[in-house]
Coordinates of C-alpha atoms and ligand atoms in Angstrom, one line a residue:
M1 CA 142.4 44.7 -78.4
A2 CA 139.0 44.2 -79.8
R3 CA 136.6 45.5 -82.4
I4 CA 134.8 48.5 -80.9
L5 CA 131.6 50.3 -81.9
T6 CA 129.6 53.2 -80.7
G7 CA 126.8 55.4 -81.9
I8 CA 125.5 58.9 -81.1
Q9 CA 122.1 60.1 -82.0
S10 CA 121.8 63.0 -84.3
T11 CA 119.6 65.1 -82.1
G12 CA 122.0 68.0 -81.6
N13 CA 125.7 68.7 -81.1
P14 CA 127.3 66.2 -78.7
H15 CA 128.0 68.1 -75.4
L16 CA 131.0 68.2 -73.1
G17 CA 129.7 65.2 -71.2
N18 CA 129.5 63.2 -74.5
L19 CA 133.0 64.3 -75.4
F20 CA 134.6 63.1 -72.1
G21 CA 132.3 60.1 -71.7
V22 CA 132.3 58.6 -75.1
I23 CA 134.0 60.5 -77.9
F24 CA 137.5 61.0 -76.6
P25 CA 137.8 57.6 -75.0
S26 CA 136.5 55.9 -78.2
I27 CA 138.9 57.8 -80.4
E28 CA 141.8 56.7 -78.2
L29 CA 140.7 53.0 -78.8
A30 CA 140.1 53.6 -82.5
N31 CA 143.1 52.1 -84.1
S32 CA 142.8 48.4 -83.1
K33 CA 143.4 46.0 -85.9
E34 CA 140.0 44.5 -85.5
G35 CA 138.5 47.8 -86.7
S36 CA 136.3 50.5 -85.1
F37 CA 132.8 51.4 -86.1
F38 CA 131.4 54.8 -85.2
F39 CA 128.1 55.9 -86.5
I40 CA 125.5 58.5 -86.4
A41 CA 122.3 56.9 -85.1
D42 CA 120.0 58.8 -87.4
L43 CA 117.4 56.0 -87.4
H44 CA 117.2 56.2 -83.7
S45 CA 116.8 60.0 -84.0
L46 CA 113.7 59.5 -86.0
T47 CA 111.9 58.6 -82.8
H48 CA 112.2 62.3 -81.9
I49 CA 112.9 64.3 -85.1
K50 CA 110.4 64.4 -88.0
D51 CA 111.9 67.3 -89.9
P52 CA 114.1 66.0 -92.7
K53 CA 116.2 69.2 -92.9
I54 CA 116.9 69.2 -89.1
L55 CA 117.7 65.5 -89.2
K56 CA 120.2 66.0 -92.0
K57 CA 121.8 69.1 -90.4
F58 CA 122.3 67.3 -87.1
T59 CA 123.8 64.3 -88.9
Y60 CA 126.5 66.5 -90.4
K61 CA 127.0 68.2 -87.0
V62 CA 127.6 64.9 -85.2
A63 CA 129.9 63.6 -87.9
S64 CA 131.8 67.0 -87.8
V65 CA 132.2 66.7 -84.0
W66 CA 133.8 63.2 -84.4
L67 CA 136.1 64.4 -87.1
S68 CA 137.0 67.6 -85.1
C69 CA 137.8 65.6 -82.0
G70 CA 140.6 63.8 -83.9
L71 CA 139.0 60.7 -85.3
D72 CA 141.3 59.5 -88.1
S73 CA 138.8 58.8 -90.8
G74 CA 141.6 58.2 -93.3
S75 CA 142.6 55.0 -91.4
D76 CA 141.6 51.7 -92.9
R77 CA 140.7 50.6 -89.5
V78 CA 138.1 53.2 -88.8
A79 CA 134.6 53.6 -90.2
L80 CA 132.5 56.7 -89.5
Y81 CA 129.1 56.2 -91.1
R82 CA 125.4 56.9 -91.0
Q83 CA 123.3 54.1 -89.5
S84 CA 120.7 54.7 -92.3
D85 CA 123.3 53.9 -95.0
V86 CA 123.4 50.3 -93.7
P87 CA 119.9 49.0 -94.3
E88 CA 120.9 45.5 -93.0
V89 CA 120.5 47.1 -89.5
T90 CA 116.7 47.4 -89.8
E91 CA 116.5 43.9 -91.3
L92 CA 118.4 42.4 -88.3
A93 CA 116.3 44.5 -85.9
W94 CA 113.2 42.8 -87.1
Y95 CA 114.7 39.3 -86.6
L96 CA 115.7 40.3 -83.1
T97 CA 112.2 41.4 -82.2
C98 CA 111.1 37.8 -82.9
F99 CA 113.6 36.6 -80.3
Y100 CA 113.0 38.9 -77.4
P101 CA 109.9 38.6 -75.1
Y102 CA 107.5 41.5 -75.2
Q103 CA 107.1 41.3 -71.4
R104 CA 110.8 41.9 -70.9
L105 CA 111.0 44.8 -73.3
K106 CA 108.3 46.5 -71.3
L107 CA 110.7 46.7 -68.4
T108 CA 113.2 49.0 -70.1
H109 CA 114.0 52.0 -67.9
S110 CA 114.6 54.4 -70.8
F111 CA 111.2 53.7 -72.3
K112 CA 109.4 54.0 -69.0
D113 CA 111.2 57.3 -68.4
K114 CA 110.3 58.7 -71.8
L115 CA 106.7 57.5 -71.4
S116 CA 106.4 59.8 -68.5
Y117 CA 107.5 63.1 -70.2
L118 CA 107.2 62.8 -74.0
D119 CA 104.0 63.5 -76.0
D120 CA 104.9 61.4 -79.0
V121 CA 105.3 58.0 -77.5
N122 CA 105.7 56.1 -80.7
T123 CA 106.5 52.4 -81.1
G124 CA 110.1 53.3 -82.2
L125 CA 110.8 54.5 -78.7
F126 CA 109.6 51.1 -77.4
T127 CA 111.7 49.0 -79.8
Y128 CA 114.7 51.4 -79.6
P129 CA 116.8 48.9 -77.7
L130 CA 116.4 46.2 -80.4
L131 CA 117.6 48.6 -83.1
M132 CA 120.6 49.3 -80.9
A133 CA 121.2 45.6 -80.3
S134 CA 121.1 45.2 -84.1
D135 CA 123.8 48.0 -84.6
I136 CA 126.1 46.1 -82.2
L137 CA 125.4 42.5 -83.2
L138 CA 125.5 43.3 -86.9
S139 CA 129.1 44.4 -86.8
D140 CA 130.4 41.6 -84.5
A141 CA 131.6 44.4 -82.1
E142 CA 133.1 43.2 -78.8
K143 CA 133.5 46.5 -76.8
I144 CA 131.0 49.3 -76.7
P145 CA 132.0 52.6 -75.2
L146 CA 128.8 54.4 -73.9
G147 CA 127.2 56.4 -71.1
R148 CA 126.1 54.7 -67.9
D149 CA 122.5 55.4 -68.8
Q150 CA 122.9 53.0 -71.8
L151 CA 124.0 50.0 -69.8
Q152 CA 120.6 48.4 -69.7
H153 CA 120.6 48.4 -73.5
I154 CA 123.8 46.4 -73.5
E155 CA 122.3 43.9 -71.1
I156 CA 119.4 43.5 -73.4
T157 CA 121.7 43.1 -76.4
R158 CA 123.6 40.3 -74.6
E159 CA 120.4 38.6 -73.6
I160 CA 119.1 38.6 -77.1
A161 CA 122.4 37.3 -78.5
K162 CA 122.3 34.5 -75.9
R163 CA 118.7 33.6 -76.7
F164 CA 119.5 33.7 -80.4
N165 CA 122.6 31.6 -80.1
R166 CA 120.8 29.0 -77.9
E167 CA 118.2 28.5 -80.6
M168 CA 120.0 29.0 -83.8
G169 CA 123.6 28.0 -83.1
D170 CA 126.7 30.2 -82.5
I171 CA 125.8 33.3 -84.5
F172 CA 126.6 36.3 -82.3
I173 CA 129.5 37.6 -80.2
L174 CA 128.5 38.8 -76.8
P175 CA 129.5 42.5 -76.5
E176 CA 130.8 44.2 -73.4
P177 CA 130.3 47.8 -72.3
I178 CA 133.1 50.3 -71.6
V179 CA 131.8 53.0 -69.3
N180 CA 133.8 56.0 -68.5
E181 CA 133.1 56.9 -64.9
W182 CA 133.9 60.6 -65.1
F183 CA 131.1 62.7 -63.6
I184 CA 130.5 65.8 -65.8
P185 CA 128.1 68.2 -64.2
G186 CA 125.7 70.2 -66.3
L187 CA 124.7 73.9 -65.8
D188 CA 122.5 72.9 -62.8
G189 CA 125.1 70.6 -61.2
K190 CA 123.2 67.4 -62.1
K191 CA 124.7 65.0 -64.7
M192 CA 125.1 66.8 -68.0
S193 CA 122.4 65.4 -70.4
K194 CA 120.6 66.5 -73.5
S195 CA 117.2 65.6 -72.1
R196 CA 117.8 67.7 -69.0
G197 CA 118.7 70.7 -71.1
N198 CA 121.7 71.5 -68.9
V199 CA 124.5 71.1 -71.4
I200 CA 127.7 72.9 -72.3
D201 CA 128.2 72.8 -76.1
I202 CA 131.8 73.8 -76.9
F203 CA 130.9 74.0 -80.6
L204 CA 128.7 77.0 -80.2
S205 CA 129.8 80.5 -81.4
D206 CA 132.0 82.4 -78.9
M207 CA 129.0 84.5 -77.7
E208 CA 126.6 81.7 -77.4
L209 CA 129.2 79.6 -75.4
Q210 CA 129.9 82.5 -73.1
R211 CA 126.2 83.0 -72.5
Q212 CA 125.9 79.3 -71.7
V213 CA 128.8 79.4 -69.2
M214 CA 127.2 82.5 -67.5
T215 CA 124.1 80.4 -66.8
I216 CA 125.9 77.9 -64.6
K217 CA 124.2 77.8 -61.3
T218 CA 126.1 79.2 -58.3
D219 CA 125.2 79.9 -54.7
N220 CA 124.4 83.4 -53.8
S221 CA 127.4 84.2 -51.6
H222 CA 128.5 87.8 -51.8
L223 CA 131.4 89.0 -54.0
H224 CA 133.7 89.6 -51.0
A225 CA 132.9 86.3 -49.3
T226 CA 135.1 83.3 -49.1
K227 CA 133.7 80.6 -51.5
N228 CA 133.4 76.9 -51.2
T229 CA 135.2 75.0 -53.9
D230 CA 133.7 71.7 -52.9
R231 CA 130.2 72.3 -54.1
D232 CA 130.9 74.8 -56.9
I233 CA 130.1 73.7 -60.5
V234 CA 132.3 76.4 -62.1
Y235 CA 135.3 75.3 -60.1
Y236 CA 134.6 71.6 -60.8
L237 CA 134.5 72.1 -64.5
Y238 CA 137.5 74.4 -64.5
K239 CA 139.4 71.6 -62.6
L240 CA 138.6 69.1 -65.3
L241 CA 140.5 71.1 -67.9
A242 CA 143.0 73.5 -66.2
S243 CA 146.7 72.9 -65.3
K244 CA 147.4 72.2 -61.6
K245 CA 148.9 75.7 -61.3
K246 CA 145.8 77.3 -62.7
V247 CA 143.5 75.2 -60.4
Y248 CA 145.5 76.3 -57.4
E249 CA 145.2 79.9 -58.4
M250 CA 141.4 79.7 -58.7
K251 CA 141.2 77.8 -55.4
D252 CA 143.2 80.6 -53.7
S253 CA 140.9 83.2 -55.2
Y254 CA 137.8 81.4 -53.9
L255 CA 139.3 81.1 -50.5
E256 CA 140.5 84.7 -50.3
G257 CA 137.2 86.2 -51.3
D258 CA 136.8 89.3 -53.5
Y259 CA 136.6 86.9 -56.4
G260 CA 133.1 86.6 -57.8
Y261 CA 131.4 83.9 -59.7
F262 CA 131.3 86.2 -62.7
Q263 CA 135.1 86.2 -62.8
A264 CA 135.3 82.5 -62.3
K265 CA 132.9 81.9 -65.2
E266 CA 135.0 84.3 -67.4
A267 CA 138.0 82.2 -66.5
L268 CA 136.2 79.0 -67.4
Y269 CA 134.9 80.4 -70.6
S270 CA 138.5 81.4 -71.7
L271 CA 139.8 78.0 -70.7
L272 CA 137.1 76.3 -72.8
L273 CA 138.1 78.5 -75.8
D274 CA 141.8 77.7 -75.2
S275 CA 141.4 74.0 -74.5
F276 CA 139.2 73.3 -77.5
S277 CA 140.6 75.8 -80.0
I278 CA 141.7 73.1 -82.5
E279 CA 138.4 71.2 -82.2
R280 CA 136.4 74.4 -82.7
E281 CA 138.4 75.4 -85.7
K282 CA 138.1 72.1 -87.4
F283 CA 134.4 72.0 -86.6
A284 CA 133.9 75.3 -88.3
F285 CA 135.7 73.9 -91.4
F286 CA 133.6 70.8 -91.6
I287 CA 130.4 72.6 -91.1
Q288 CA 131.3 74.9 -94.0
N289 CA 132.4 72.0 -96.1
P290 CA 129.6 69.4 -95.8
F291 CA 130.7 67.7 -99.0
V292 CA 134.0 66.7 -97.3
V293 CA 132.0 65.1 -94.5
E294 CA 129.7 63.5 -97.0
K295 CA 132.6 61.9 -98.7
I296 CA 134.0 60.5 -95.5
L297 CA 130.5 59.1 -94.5
A298 CA 130.2 57.4 -97.9
K299 CA 133.5 55.7 -97.5
G300 CA 132.5 54.7 -93.9
A301 CA 129.2 53.3 -95.2
L302 CA 131.1 51.0 -97.6
K303 CA 133.3 49.6 -94.8
A304 CA 130.3 49.1 -92.5
S305 CA 128.2 47.5 -95.2
K306 CA 131.0 45.1 -96.0
A307 CA 131.1 43.9 -92.4
A308 CA 127.2 43.9 -92.2
K309 CA 127.0 41.7 -95.3
I310 CA 129.1 39.0 -93.7
T311 CA 127.0 38.9 -90.6
I312 CA 123.6 39.2 -92.3
D313 CA 124.4 36.3 -94.6
R314 CA 125.3 34.1 -91.6
I315 CA 122.0 35.1 -89.9
R316 CA 119.8 34.7 -93.0
K317 CA 121.2 31.2 -93.5
A318 CA 120.6 30.3 -89.9
L319 CA 117.0 31.5 -90.0
G320 CA 116.0 29.9 -93.2
F321 CA 116.2 32.9 -95.5
G322 CA 119.3 31.9 -97.3
D323 CA 119.7 30.4 -100.8
M324 CA 117.8 27.3 -101.6
A325 CA 121.2 25.6 -102.3
E326 CA 122.1 26.0 -98.7
F327 CA 119.2 23.7 -97.8
G328 CA 119.9 21.1 -100.4
L329 CA 116.5 21.9 -102.0
N330 CA 117.5 22.5 -105.6
Ligands
LIG1 N1 121.3 54.9 -77.7 C1 122.6 55.6 -77.8 C2 122.5 56.9 -77.2 O1 121.4 57.5 -77.1 C3 123.0 55.7 -79.3 C4 123.2 54.4 -79.9 C5 122.5 53.8 -80.9 C6 124.3 53.5 -79.6 N2 123.0 52.6 -81.2 C7 124.1 52.3 -80.5 C8 125.4 53.5 -78.7 C9 124.9 51.3 -80.4 C10 126.2 52.4 -78.7 C11 126.0 51.3 -79.5 O2 123.5 57.4 -76.7

């Protein structure tokens, strides 16, 4: 086993794709003796969110989702924390900027992508991958669960670590990504993603969740017609969660006809409520009791800071920012 780390931005509730892609697999790996670090990337969120109340609210929501999905925050091996509670992360990010060529950072896909559709193209969006590299390298993490769209950021992290190690000695561990290959389609059938606005958020109220499920795109075949399960998003999502028996039943209904998409969506909605009843209940508790979440985050920050101090001392020393005594100058 290895030390694992992952972060999620506080730009809204994590959606069903995040749960299957990152949160559930990470929680499963969380109890390794090397420790696990899970954080809310609120510094990264500042590239988008400039309203302090919203930033704070989303931070609690993301933390509540982790806790609701079963993260054992009471374990000594687990730290759930806010990125902004570990200021060493911004210090290291600066050091890293001095080791990575500007011309290479310009090639980052995520930046070029955002450049094409965002109005506020701030410098934080550009240096985003270096802050992410700092998150990872600061905690000596070895395995990083994340979405496929984040792979280039891990490549950049590895490249910086190699460049740094080459010049300054063996300072950093080279991290490896863990990518979950499940395809989770969004409301429009394309990959579920926050920026595409096609998400299913299982932490919405009953009514809002139902409304969301009802907007899943379907073809316009008639109620009586036989329906094709191969291309249908409702069926695909149902299949991810339902028992084999229930999946066969829905498939039969599709093939027999006289079964409309409205009914299929109702079935999917009930299944979502059933499948995530515990998570939804816990989420409601944490949202109503932010002081409980705050306490957990404060404890997590202590653990993360302890690990950060060890690394940052090593780095300061290597760069020439350490104590005079270390250089034999006193
Ligand atoms: N960029 C990641 C995302 O948008 C969030 C993130 C920030 C992250 N720092 C990280 C993920 C470090 C893994 C490791 O999903």
